[in-house]
Amino acid sequence: MEKFFAVIDRISEWMGKLASFMMAGLVFAICYDVFMRYVFSKPTYWAFELTYMVYGAYSAMGVAYCLLLNSHVRMDMLYSKLSDRGKAWMDVVGYVLLFFPFMIVLTYKCGDHAYWAWASGEGSSVSVWRPQLWPFKFAIMLGFIMLILQGIVNFLKTLGVAVKGGRQ
C-alpha cells in the first residue's frame, strides 16, 4: 500500500510541477499579446483562447499537488482547536460526505464533455483560430482523476491516523 501511496504522490508532484511550467507559458503568451497590441497595434487572434485553455488545464492539473501539500483553503475556526486525531476524523468525514461524491460526479461529467469534444471534433467558436477543445477538456479530466487518486491516498493515510492515533 505504501508503494501505491508513493507512486500517486510522485505523479501528483510531477503534475504540479508541469502545471507551474504551463503558468510560465501562459505568462509569456499574455505578455506577448500585450506587447503586440500596444506596441504594434496588432493583437493576436489566439491569445485569449490559449490563455483560458491553459489556465483551465493548469488549475485542474495543479489541484492534486495542492492536496498532496495540504494547501487548499480550510475553515479552521473549529479545526485548529481539535487534537490530531479529531482533525483526522473531521477530514475522514469531509472526504466521505463531500470530497468523493462531488469529485466523482464532476469527473464523470468532465469525462462526458471531453469524450463528446473528441468524438464530435468540437472546436472553439470564440475566435477565428477555432482550436479543437478535446485536449483542453482531457487535461482537465486527467487533473480531476489525479485529484481523486490523491484524495484516496490522503483519505487512507488520514483514516489510519483517526483509527490508530498519531500525527498527520
Coordinates of N, CA and C in Angstrom, one line a residue:
M1 N 0.8 -1.2 0.0 CA 0.0 0.0 0.0 C 0.9 1.3 0.0
E2 N 2.0 1.2 0.7 CA 2.9 2.4 0.8 C 3.4 2.7 -0.6
K3 N 3.7 1.6 -1.4 CA 4.3 1.9 -2.7 C 3.2 2.6 -3.6
F4 N 2.0 2.2 -3.5 CA 0.9 2.9 -4.2 C 0.8 4.3 -3.8
F5 N 0.9 4.6 -2.5 CA 0.8 5.9 -2.0 C 2.0 6.8 -2.6
A6 N 3.2 6.2 -2.6 CA 4.4 6.9 -3.1 C 4.2 7.2 -4.6
V7 N 3.7 6.3 -5.3 CA 3.5 6.5 -6.8 C 2.6 7.6 -7.0
I8 N 1.4 7.6 -6.4 CA 0.4 8.6 -6.6 C 1.0 10.0 -6.1
D9 N 1.7 10.0 -5.0 CA 2.3 11.2 -4.5 C 3.3 11.8 -5.5
R10 N 4.1 10.9 -6.1 CA 5.1 11.4 -7.1 C 4.4 11.9 -8.4
I11 N 3.3 11.2 -8.8 CA 2.6 11.7 -10.0 C 2.0 13.0 -9.8
S12 N 1.4 13.2 -8.6 CA 0.8 14.5 -8.2 C 1.8 15.6 -8.2
E13 N 3.0 15.3 -7.6 CA 4.1 16.3 -7.6 C 4.5 16.6 -9.0
W14 N 4.7 15.6 -9.9 CA 5.1 15.8 -11.3 C 4.1 16.7 -12.0
M15 N 2.8 16.4 -11.8 CA 1.7 17.2 -12.5 C 1.7 18.6 -11.9
G16 N 2.0 18.8 -10.7 CA 2.0 20.1 -10.1 C 3.2 20.9 -10.7
K17 N 4.3 20.3 -10.9 CA 5.5 21.0 -11.5 C 5.2 21.2 -13.0
L18 N 4.6 20.3 -13.6 CA 4.2 20.6 -15.0 C 3.3 21.8 -15.1
A19 N 2.3 21.8 -14.2 CA 1.4 23.0 -14.2 C 2.1 24.3 -14.0
S20 N 3.2 24.3 -13.2 CA 4.0 25.5 -13.0 C 4.6 26.0 -14.3
F21 N 5.1 25.0 -15.1 CA 5.7 25.4 -16.4 C 4.6 25.9 -17.3
M22 N 3.4 25.3 -17.2 CA 2.3 25.8 -18.0 C 2.0 27.3 -17.7
M23 N 2.1 27.6 -16.4 CA 1.9 29.0 -16.0 C 2.9 29.9 -16.6
A24 N 4.2 29.5 -16.7 CA 5.2 30.3 -17.3 C 4.9 30.5 -18.8
G25 N 4.4 29.5 -19.5 CA 4.0 29.7 -20.9 C 2.8 30.6 -21.0
L26 N 1.9 30.5 -20.0 CA 0.7 31.4 -20.0 C 1.1 32.9 -19.9
V27 N 2.0 33.1 -18.9 CA 2.5 34.5 -18.7 C 3.2 35.0 -20.0
F28 N 4.0 34.2 -20.6 CA 4.7 34.6 -21.9 C 3.6 35.0 -22.9
A29 N 2.6 34.1 -23.1 CA 1.6 34.4 -24.1 C 0.8 35.7 -23.8
I30 N 0.5 35.9 -22.6 CA -0.2 37.2 -22.2 C 0.7 38.4 -22.5
C31 N 2.0 38.3 -22.1 CA 2.9 39.4 -22.3 C 3.1 39.7 -23.8
Y32 N 3.2 38.6 -24.6 CA 3.4 38.7 -26.0 C 2.2 39.4 -26.6
D33 N 1.0 39.0 -26.2 CA -0.2 39.7 -26.7 C -0.3 41.1 -26.3
V34 N 0.0 41.5 -25.1 CA 0.0 42.9 -24.7 C 1.0 43.7 -25.4
F35 N 2.2 43.1 -25.6 CA 3.3 43.8 -26.4 C 2.8 44.1 -27.8
M36 N 2.3 43.0 -28.5 CA 1.9 43.2 -29.9 C 0.7 44.2 -30.0
R37 N -0.2 44.1 -29.0 CA -1.4 45.0 -29.0 C -1.0 46.5 -28.8
Y38 N -0.2 46.8 -27.8 CA 0.1 48.2 -27.5 C 1.3 48.8 -28.2
V39 N 2.3 47.9 -28.6 CA 3.4 48.5 -29.3 C 3.2 48.5 -30.8
F40 N 2.7 47.5 -31.4 CA 2.5 47.4 -32.8 C 1.0 47.5 -33.3
S41 N 0.1 47.7 -32.3 CA -1.3 47.7 -32.6 C -1.8 46.5 -33.5
K42 N -1.2 45.4 -33.2 CA -1.6 44.1 -33.9 C -1.8 43.0 -32.8
P43 N -3.0 43.0 -32.2 CA -3.2 42.0 -31.2 C -3.3 40.6 -31.9
T44 N -3.0 39.6 -31.1 CA -3.0 38.3 -31.6 C -4.5 37.8 -31.6
Y45 N -4.8 36.9 -32.5 CA -6.1 36.3 -32.5 C -6.3 35.0 -31.7
W46 N -5.1 34.6 -31.2 CA -5.1 33.3 -30.5 C -4.9 33.4 -29.0
A47 N -4.4 34.6 -28.5 CA -4.0 34.7 -27.1 C -5.1 34.5 -26.1
F48 N -6.3 35.1 -26.4 CA -7.4 34.9 -25.4 C -7.8 33.5 -25.2
E49 N -8.0 32.8 -26.3 CA -8.4 31.3 -26.2 C -7.3 30.5 -25.6
L50 N -6.0 30.7 -26.0 CA -5.0 30.0 -25.4 C -4.9 30.2 -23.9
T51 N -5.1 31.4 -23.5 CA -4.9 31.7 -22.0 C -6.0 31.0 -21.2
Y52 N -7.3 31.1 -21.7 CA -8.3 30.4 -20.8 C -8.2 28.9 -20.9
M53 N -7.7 28.3 -22.0 CA -7.5 26.9 -22.1 C -6.3 26.5 -21.2
V54 N -5.2 27.2 -21.3 CA -4.0 26.8 -20.5 C -4.3 27.0 -19.0
Y55 N -5.0 28.1 -18.7 CA -5.3 28.4 -17.3 C -6.3 27.3 -16.7
G56 N -7.2 26.9 -17.5 CA -8.1 25.8 -17.0 C -7.4 24.5 -16.8
A57 N -6.5 24.1 -17.8 CA -5.7 22.9 -17.6 C -4.8 23.1 -16.5
Y58 N -4.1 24.2 -16.3 CA -3.2 24.5 -15.2 C -3.9 24.3 -13.9
S59 N -5.1 24.9 -13.7 CA -5.8 24.8 -12.5 C -6.2 23.4 -12.1
A60 N -6.7 22.6 -13.1 CA -7.1 21.2 -12.9 C -5.9 20.3 -12.6
M61 N -4.8 20.6 -13.3 CA -3.6 19.7 -13.2 C -2.9 20.0 -11.9
G62 N -3.1 21.2 -11.3 CA -2.3 21.5 -10.1 C -3.1 21.2 -8.8
V63 N -4.4 20.8 -8.9 CA -5.1 20.6 -7.6 C -4.7 19.4 -6.8
A64 N -4.3 18.3 -7.5 CA -3.8 17.1 -6.8 C -2.5 17.4 -6.0
Y65 N -1.7 18.2 -6.6 CA -0.4 18.6 -5.9 C -0.8 19.5 -4.7
C66 N -1.7 20.4 -4.8 CA -2.2 21.2 -3.7 C -2.7 20.3 -2.6
L67 N -3.5 19.2 -3.0 CA -4.0 18.3 -2.0 C -2.9 17.5 -1.3
L68 N -1.9 17.1 -2.1 CA -0.7 16.4 -1.5 C 0.0 17.3 -0.5
L69 N 0.1 18.6 -0.8 CA 0.8 19.5 0.2 C -0.2 20.0 1.3
N70 N -1.5 19.6 1.2 CA -2.5 20.1 2.2 C -2.6 21.6 2.2
S71 N -2.6 22.2 1.0 CA -2.5 23.6 0.9 C -3.8 24.2 0.4
H72 N -4.9 23.5 0.3 CA -6.2 24.0 0.0 C -6.7 24.8 1.1
V73 N -7.6 25.8 0.8 CA -8.2 26.6 1.9 C -9.0 25.8 2.8
R74 N -8.9 26.1 4.1 CA -9.7 25.3 5.1 C -10.3 26.3 6.1
M75 N -11.5 26.0 6.4 CA -12.2 26.8 7.5 C -11.7 26.2 8.8
D76 N -10.8 26.9 9.5 CA -10.2 26.3 10.7 C -10.6 26.9 12.0
M77 N -11.7 27.5 12.1 CA -12.2 28.0 13.4 C -12.3 26.9 14.4
L78 N -12.9 25.8 13.9 CA -13.1 24.6 14.8 C -12.0 23.7 14.6
Y79 N -11.5 23.5 13.4 CA -10.5 22.5 13.1 C -9.2 22.7 13.9
S80 N -8.8 24.0 14.0 CA -7.5 24.3 14.7 C -7.5 24.0 16.2
K81 N -8.7 23.9 16.7 CA -8.9 23.6 18.2 C -8.9 22.1 18.5
L82 N -9.0 21.3 17.4 CA -9.1 19.8 17.6 C -7.7 19.2 17.8
S83 N -7.7 18.0 18.4 CA -6.4 17.2 18.5 C -6.1 16.7 17.1
D84 N -5.0 16.1 17.0 CA -4.6 15.5 15.7 C -5.6 14.4 15.3
R85 N -6.0 13.6 16.3 CA -7.0 12.6 16.0 C -8.4 13.1 15.6
G86 N -8.8 14.2 16.3 CA -10.0 14.9 16.0 C -10.0 15.5 14.6
K87 N -8.8 16.1 14.2 CA -8.7 16.6 12.9 C -8.8 15.5 11.8
A88 N -8.2 14.4 12.2 CA -8.2 13.3 11.2 C -9.7 12.8 11.0
W89 N -10.4 12.7 12.1 CA -11.8 12.2 12.0 C -12.6 13.3 11.2
M90 N -12.4 14.5 11.4 CA -13.1 15.6 10.6 C -12.8 15.5 9.2
D91 N -11.5 15.2 8.9 CA -11.1 15.0 7.5 C -11.7 13.8 6.8
V92 N -11.8 12.7 7.6 CA -12.4 11.5 7.1 C -13.9 11.7 6.7
V93 N -14.6 12.4 7.6 CA -16.0 12.7 7.3 C -16.1 13.6 6.1
G94 N -15.2 14.6 6.0 CA -15.3 15.5 4.9 C -15.0 14.8 3.6
Y95 N -14.0 13.9 3.6 CA -13.8 13.1 2.4 C -15.0 12.3 2.0
V96 N -15.6 11.6 2.9 CA -16.7 10.7 2.6 C -18.0 11.4 2.2
L97 N -18.3 12.5 2.9 CA -19.6 13.2 2.6 C -19.5 14.2 1.5
L98 N -18.3 14.8 1.4 CA -18.2 16.0 0.4 C -17.2 15.7 -0.7
F99 N -16.0 15.4 -0.4 CA -15.0 15.3 -1.5 C -15.3 14.2 -2.5
F100 N -15.4 13.0 -2.1 CA -15.6 11.9 -3.0 C -16.9 12.0 -3.8
P101 N -18.0 12.2 -3.2 CA -19.2 12.3 -4.1 C -19.1 13.5 -5.1
F102 N -18.7 14.6 -4.7 CA -18.6 15.8 -5.6 C -17.5 15.5 -6.7
M103 N -16.4 15.0 -6.3 CA -15.3 14.7 -7.3 C -15.7 13.6 -8.3
I104 N -16.4 12.6 -7.9 CA -16.8 11.5 -8.8 C -17.8 12.1 -9.8
V105 N -18.8 12.9 -9.4 CA -19.8 13.4 -10.3 C -19.1 14.4 -11.2
L106 N -18.2 15.3 -10.7 CA -17.5 16.3 -11.5 C -16.6 15.6 -12.6
T107 N -15.9 14.6 -12.2 CA -15.0 13.9 -13.1 C -15.8 13.1 -14.2
Y108 N -16.9 12.5 -13.8 CA -17.8 11.8 -14.7 C -18.3 12.8 -15.8
K109 N -18.8 13.9 -15.3 CA -19.4 14.9 -16.3 C -18.2 15.5 -17.1
C110 N -17.1 15.7 -16.6 CA -16.0 16.3 -17.3 C -15.5 15.2 -18.4
G111 N -15.6 13.9 -18.0 CA -15.3 12.9 -19.0 C -16.2 12.9 -20.1
D112 N -17.5 13.0 -19.8 CA -18.5 13.1 -20.9 C -18.2 14.3 -21.8
H113 N -17.9 15.4 -21.3 CA -17.6 16.6 -22.1 C -16.4 16.4 -23.0
A114 N -15.4 15.8 -22.4 CA -14.1 15.5 -23.1 C -14.3 14.5 -24.2
Y115 N -15.1 13.4 -23.9 CA -15.3 12.4 -25.0 C -16.2 13.1 -26.1
W116 N -17.2 13.8 -25.8 CA -18.0 14.4 -26.8 C -17.2 15.4 -27.6
A117 N -16.3 16.2 -27.0 CA -15.5 17.1 -27.8 C -14.6 16.3 -28.7
W118 N -14.1 15.2 -28.3 CA -13.2 14.4 -29.2 C -14.0 13.7 -30.3
A119 N -15.1 13.1 -29.9 CA -15.9 12.4 -30.9 C -16.5 13.3 -32.0
S120 N -16.9 14.5 -31.6 CA -17.6 15.4 -32.5 C -16.6 16.3 -33.2
G121 N -15.4 16.4 -32.7 CA -14.4 17.3 -33.3 C -14.7 18.7 -32.9
E122 N -15.3 18.9 -31.8 CA -15.7 20.2 -31.3 C -14.5 21.2 -31.3
G123 N -14.8 22.4 -31.9 CA -13.8 23.4 -31.9 C -14.4 24.7 -31.2
S124 N -13.5 25.5 -30.7 CA -14.0 26.7 -30.1 C -14.6 27.7 -31.1
S125 N -15.5 28.4 -30.6 CA -16.1 29.4 -31.5 C -15.9 30.8 -31.0
V126 N -14.9 31.0 -30.2 CA -14.6 32.3 -29.6 C -13.8 33.2 -30.6
S127 N -12.9 32.6 -31.3 CA -12.1 33.4 -32.2 C -12.0 32.7 -33.6
V128 N -11.3 33.3 -34.5 CA -11.1 32.7 -35.8 C -10.1 31.6 -35.8
W129 N -9.4 31.4 -34.7 CA -8.4 30.3 -34.5 C -9.1 29.0 -34.5
R130 N -10.2 28.9 -33.8 CA -11.1 27.7 -33.7 C -10.3 26.4 -33.3
P131 N -9.5 26.4 -32.2 CA -8.8 25.2 -31.9 C -9.7 24.1 -31.4
Q132 N -9.3 22.9 -31.5 CA -10.0 21.7 -31.0 C -10.0 21.8 -29.5
L133 N -11.1 21.5 -28.9 CA -11.3 21.6 -27.4 C -11.0 20.3 -26.7
W134 N -10.9 19.2 -27.4 CA -10.7 17.9 -26.6 C -9.4 17.9 -25.9
P135 N -8.3 18.4 -26.3 CA -7.0 18.3 -25.5 C -7.2 19.0 -24.2
F136 N -7.8 20.2 -24.2 CA -8.0 21.0 -23.1 C -9.0 20.3 -22.1
K137 N -10.0 19.7 -22.6 CA -11.0 19.0 -21.7 C -10.4 17.7 -21.2
F138 N -9.6 17.0 -22.0 CA -9.0 15.8 -21.4 C -8.0 16.1 -20.3
A139 N -7.3 17.2 -20.5 CA -6.3 17.7 -19.5 C -7.0 18.0 -18.2
I140 N -8.2 18.6 -18.2 CA -9.0 18.9 -17.0 C -9.4 17.6 -16.4
M141 N -9.9 16.6 -17.2 CA -10.4 15.4 -16.7 C -9.2 14.6 -16.0
L142 N -8.0 14.6 -16.7 CA -6.9 14.0 -16.1 C -6.5 14.6 -14.7
G143 N -6.6 15.9 -14.6 CA -6.3 16.6 -13.4 C -7.3 16.1 -12.3
F144 N -8.6 16.0 -12.7 CA -9.6 15.6 -11.7 C -9.4 14.1 -11.3
I145 N -9.0 13.3 -12.2 CA -8.7 11.9 -11.9 C -7.6 11.8 -10.9
M146 N -6.5 12.6 -11.2 CA -5.4 12.6 -10.2 C -5.8 13.2 -8.9
L147 N -6.7 14.1 -8.9 CA -7.2 14.6 -7.6 C -8.0 13.6 -6.8
I148 N -8.8 12.8 -7.5 CA -9.5 11.6 -6.8 C -8.4 10.6 -6.3
L149 N -7.4 10.3 -7.1 CA -6.4 9.3 -6.6 C -5.7 9.9 -5.4
Q150 N -5.3 11.2 -5.5 CA -4.6 11.8 -4.3 C -5.5 11.8 -3.1
G151 N -6.8 12.1 -3.4 CA -7.8 12.1 -2.3 C -7.9 10.7 -1.6
I152 N -7.8 9.6 -2.4 CA -7.9 8.3 -1.9 C -6.6 8.0 -1.0
V153 N -5.5 8.4 -1.5 CA -4.2 8.3 -0.7 C -4.3 9.1 0.6
N154 N -4.7 10.3 0.5 CA -4.8 11.1 1.7 C -5.9 10.6 2.7
F155 N -7.0 10.2 2.1 CA -8.1 9.6 2.9 C -7.6 8.4 3.7
L156 N -6.9 7.5 3.0 CA -6.4 6.3 3.7 C -5.3 6.6 4.8
K157 N -4.5 7.5 4.5 CA -3.5 8.0 5.5 C -4.2 8.6 6.7
T158 N -5.2 9.5 6.4 CA -5.9 10.1 7.5 C -6.8 9.2 8.3
L159 N -7.4 8.2 7.6 CA -8.1 7.2 8.3 C -7.2 6.4 9.3
G160 N -6.0 6.1 8.9 CA -5.0 5.4 9.8 C -4.8 6.3 11.0
V161 N -4.6 7.6 10.8 CA -4.4 8.5 12.0 C -5.6 8.5 12.9
A162 N -6.8 8.6 12.2 CA -8.1 8.6 13.0 C -8.3 7.4 13.8
V163 N -7.9 6.2 13.3 CA -8.2 5.0 14.0 C -7.1 4.7 15.0
K164 N -5.8 4.8 14.6 CA -4.7 4.4 15.4 C -4.1 5.6 16.3
G165 N -4.4 6.8 15.9 CA -3.8 7.9 16.6 C -2.5 8.3 15.8
G166 N -1.8 9.2 16.4 CA -0.5 9.7 15.7 C -0.7 11.0 15.1
R167 N 0.2 11.4 14.2 CA 0.2 12.7 13.6 C 0.0 12.5 12.1
Q168 N -0.7 13.5 11.5 CA -0.9 13.5 10.0 C 0.3 14.0 9.3

